[in-house]
Amino acid sequence: MVREIIWSPFAERKLFSILEYFTERNKSKAYSLKLYNRFQKQLSALNKNPEIGIKTNFINIRALIINDYTLYYEVTNENIIVHILRDNRQNPEDLVIR
């Protein structure tokens, strides 16, 4: 069953913020495109096997580590909802699942 990937507004803003940061820092879209494609590839794998993420302390929320980032997501019968995209170099005490 193919589920639709839905990004929460918060996670989507974070994704674009990360991609924008690397585009500006590197003066090129090459790394941002590579990172975006990596996220898409992992989401595709997640769609095939939604249980590959690590169980978290939050009910129904799993975590998928991609490079220096963690995607916190929830699986429903029809969707995979990405709640948070988090840089793993941040303070873990600042994590809030919305």
Coordinates of N, CA and C in Angstrom, one line a residue, residues 3-84:
R3 N 1.3 5.0 0.8 CA 0.7 6.1 1.6 C 1.2 7.4 1.1
E4 N 0.4 8.4 1.3 CA 0.7 9.8 0.9 C 1.6 10.4 2.0
I5 N 2.7 11.0 1.6 CA 3.6 11.7 2.6 C 3.0 13.1 2.8
I6 N 2.7 13.4 4.0 CA 2.2 14.7 4.4 C 3.2 15.4 5.4
W7 N 3.7 16.5 5.0 CA 4.6 17.3 5.9 C 3.8 18.3 6.7
S8 N 4.0 18.3 8.0 CA 3.3 19.4 8.8 C 3.9 20.7 8.4
P9 N 3.2 21.8 8.6 CA 3.7 23.1 8.2 C 5.1 23.4 8.9
F10 N 5.2 23.0 10.2 CA 6.4 23.2 10.9 C 7.6 22.4 10.3
A11 N 7.4 21.1 9.9 CA 8.4 20.3 9.3 C 8.8 20.8 7.9
E12 N 7.8 21.3 7.2 CA 8.1 21.8 5.9 C 8.9 23.1 5.9
R13 N 8.6 24.0 6.8 CA 9.4 25.2 7.0 C 10.8 24.9 7.4
K14 N 11.0 23.9 8.3 CA 12.3 23.5 8.7 C 13.1 22.9 7.5
L15 N 12.5 22.1 6.7 CA 13.1 21.5 5.5 C 13.6 22.6 4.6
F16 N 12.7 23.6 4.3 CA 13.1 24.6 3.3 C 14.2 25.6 4.0
S17 N 14.1 25.7 5.3 CA 15.1 26.5 6.0 C 16.5 25.9 5.9
I18 N 16.5 24.6 6.0 CA 17.8 23.8 5.9 C 18.3 23.9 4.5
L19 N 17.5 23.7 3.5 CA 17.9 23.7 2.1 C 18.4 25.1 1.7
E20 N 17.7 26.1 2.2 CA 18.1 27.5 1.9 C 19.4 27.8 2.6
Y21 N 19.6 27.4 3.8 CA 20.9 27.6 4.5 C 22.1 27.1 3.7
F22 N 22.0 25.9 3.2 CA 23.1 25.3 2.5 C 23.3 25.9 1.1
T23 N 22.2 26.3 0.5 CA 22.3 27.0 -0.8 C 23.0 28.4 -0.6
E24 N 22.7 29.1 0.4 CA 23.4 30.4 0.7 C 24.8 30.2 1.1
R25 N 25.0 29.3 2.0 CA 26.4 29.0 2.5 C 27.3 28.6 1.5
N26 N 26.9 27.6 0.6 CA 27.7 27.1 -0.4 C 27.7 27.8 -1.7
K27 N 26.8 28.8 -1.8 CA 26.7 29.6 -3.1 C 26.3 28.7 -4.3
S28 N 25.6 27.6 -3.9 CA 25.2 26.6 -5.0 C 24.1 25.8 -4.4
K29 N 23.2 25.3 -5.3 CA 22.1 24.5 -4.9 C 22.5 23.0 -4.9
A30 N 23.7 22.7 -5.3 CA 24.1 21.3 -5.5 C 23.9 20.4 -4.2
Y31 N 24.5 20.9 -3.1 CA 24.3 20.1 -1.8 C 22.9 20.1 -1.4
S32 N 22.2 21.2 -1.5 CA 20.8 21.2 -1.1 C 20.0 20.2 -1.9
L33 N 20.2 20.1 -3.2 CA 19.5 19.2 -4.0 C 19.9 17.7 -3.6
K34 N 21.2 17.5 -3.3 CA 21.6 16.2 -2.9 C 20.9 15.8 -1.6
L35 N 20.8 16.7 -0.6 CA 20.2 16.5 0.6 C 18.7 16.2 0.5
Y36 N 18.1 17.0 -0.4 CA 16.6 16.9 -0.6 C 16.4 15.5 -1.3
N37 N 17.2 15.1 -2.2 CA 17.0 13.8 -2.8 C 17.2 12.7 -1.8
R38 N 18.1 12.9 -0.9 CA 18.4 11.9 0.2 C 17.1 11.7 1.0
F39 N 16.5 12.9 1.4 CA 15.2 12.8 2.2 C 14.2 12.1 1.4
Q40 N 14.0 12.4 0.1 CA 13.0 11.8 -0.7 C 13.2 10.2 -0.9
K41 N 14.5 9.8 -1.0 CA 14.8 8.4 -1.1 C 14.5 7.7 0.2
Q42 N 14.8 8.3 1.3 CA 14.4 7.7 2.6 C 12.9 7.6 2.8
L43 N 12.2 8.7 2.4 CA 10.8 8.7 2.5 C 10.1 7.6 1.6
S44 N 10.7 7.4 0.5 CA 10.3 6.3 -0.4 C 10.4 4.9 0.3
A45 N 11.6 4.7 0.9 CA 11.9 3.5 1.6 C 10.9 3.4 2.8
L46 N 10.6 4.5 3.5 CA 9.7 4.5 4.6 C 8.3 4.1 4.1
N47 N 7.9 4.5 2.9 CA 6.6 4.2 2.4 C 6.5 2.7 2.2
K48 N 7.6 2.0 1.8 CA 7.6 0.6 1.6 C 7.6 -0.2 2.9
N49 N 8.2 0.4 3.9 CA 8.3 -0.3 5.2 C 8.2 0.8 6.3
P50 N 7.0 1.2 6.7 CA 6.9 2.3 7.6 C 7.4 2.0 9.0
E51 N 7.7 0.8 9.3 CA 8.2 0.4 10.7 C 9.7 0.5 10.8
I52 N 10.4 1.0 9.8 CA 11.9 1.0 9.9 C 12.4 2.0 10.8
G53 N 11.6 3.0 11.1 CA 12.0 4.1 12.1 C 12.1 3.5 13.5
I54 N 12.8 4.2 14.3 CA 13.0 3.9 15.7 C 11.7 4.3 16.5
K55 N 11.3 3.4 17.4 CA 10.2 3.8 18.3 C 10.6 4.9 19.2
T56 N 9.7 5.9 19.5 CA 10.1 7.0 20.4 C 9.2 6.8 21.7
N57 N 9.4 7.8 22.6 CA 8.6 7.8 23.8 C 7.2 8.4 23.6
F58 N 7.0 8.9 22.4 CA 5.7 9.5 22.0 C 4.8 8.5 21.3
I59 N 3.6 8.4 21.7 CA 2.7 7.4 21.2 C 2.5 7.6 19.7
N60 N 2.7 6.5 18.9 CA 2.6 6.4 17.5 C 3.6 7.2 16.7
I61 N 4.6 7.7 17.3 CA 5.6 8.5 16.6 C 6.9 7.7 16.5
R62 N 7.5 7.7 15.3 CA 8.7 7.0 15.1 C 9.7 8.0 14.6
A63 N 11.0 7.6 14.6 CA 12.1 8.5 14.2 C 12.9 7.8 13.1
L64 N 13.2 8.5 12.1 CA 14.1 8.0 11.0 C 15.3 9.0 10.9
I65 N 16.5 8.4 11.1 CA 17.7 9.2 11.0 C 18.2 9.3 9.6
I66 N 18.4 10.5 9.1 CA 18.9 10.7 7.8 C 20.1 11.7 7.9
N67 N 21.3 11.2 7.7 CA 22.5 12.0 7.8 C 22.5 12.7 9.2
D68 N 22.5 14.0 9.3 CA 22.6 14.7 10.5 C 21.2 15.1 11.0
Y69 N 20.2 14.5 10.5 CA 18.8 14.9 10.7 C 17.9 13.7 11.2
T70 N 16.9 14.0 11.9 CA 15.9 13.0 12.3 C 14.5 13.5 11.9
L71 N 13.8 12.6 11.2 CA 12.4 12.8 10.8 C 11.6 12.1 11.8
Y72 N 10.7 12.9 12.5 CA 9.7 12.3 13.4 C 8.4 12.2 12.7
Y73 N 7.9 11.0 12.6 CA 6.7 10.7 11.7 C 5.7 9.8 12.4
E74 N 4.5 9.8 11.9 CA 3.4 9.0 12.3 C 2.8 8.3 11.1
V75 N 2.5 7.1 11.3 CA 1.9 6.3 10.2 C 0.4 6.1 10.5
T76 N -0.4 6.4 9.5 CA -1.8 6.1 9.6 C -2.2 5.1 8.4
N77 N -3.4 4.7 8.3 CA -3.8 3.8 7.3 C -3.5 4.3 5.9
E78 N -3.6 5.6 5.7 CA -3.5 6.2 4.4 C -2.3 7.1 4.2
N79 N -1.7 7.6 5.3 CA -0.7 8.6 5.2 C 0.5 8.3 6.1
I80 N 1.6 9.0 5.7 CA 2.8 9.1 6.6 C 2.9 10.6 6.9
I81 N 2.8 11.0 8.1 CA 2.8 12.4 8.5 C 4.1 12.7 9.1
V82 N 4.9 13.6 8.5 CA 6.1 14.1 9.0 C 5.8 15.3 9.9
H83 N 6.1 15.1 11.2 CA 5.7 16.1 12.2 C 6.9 17.1 12.4
I84 N 8.1 16.5 12.5 CA 9.3 17.3 12.8 C 10.5 16.8 12.0

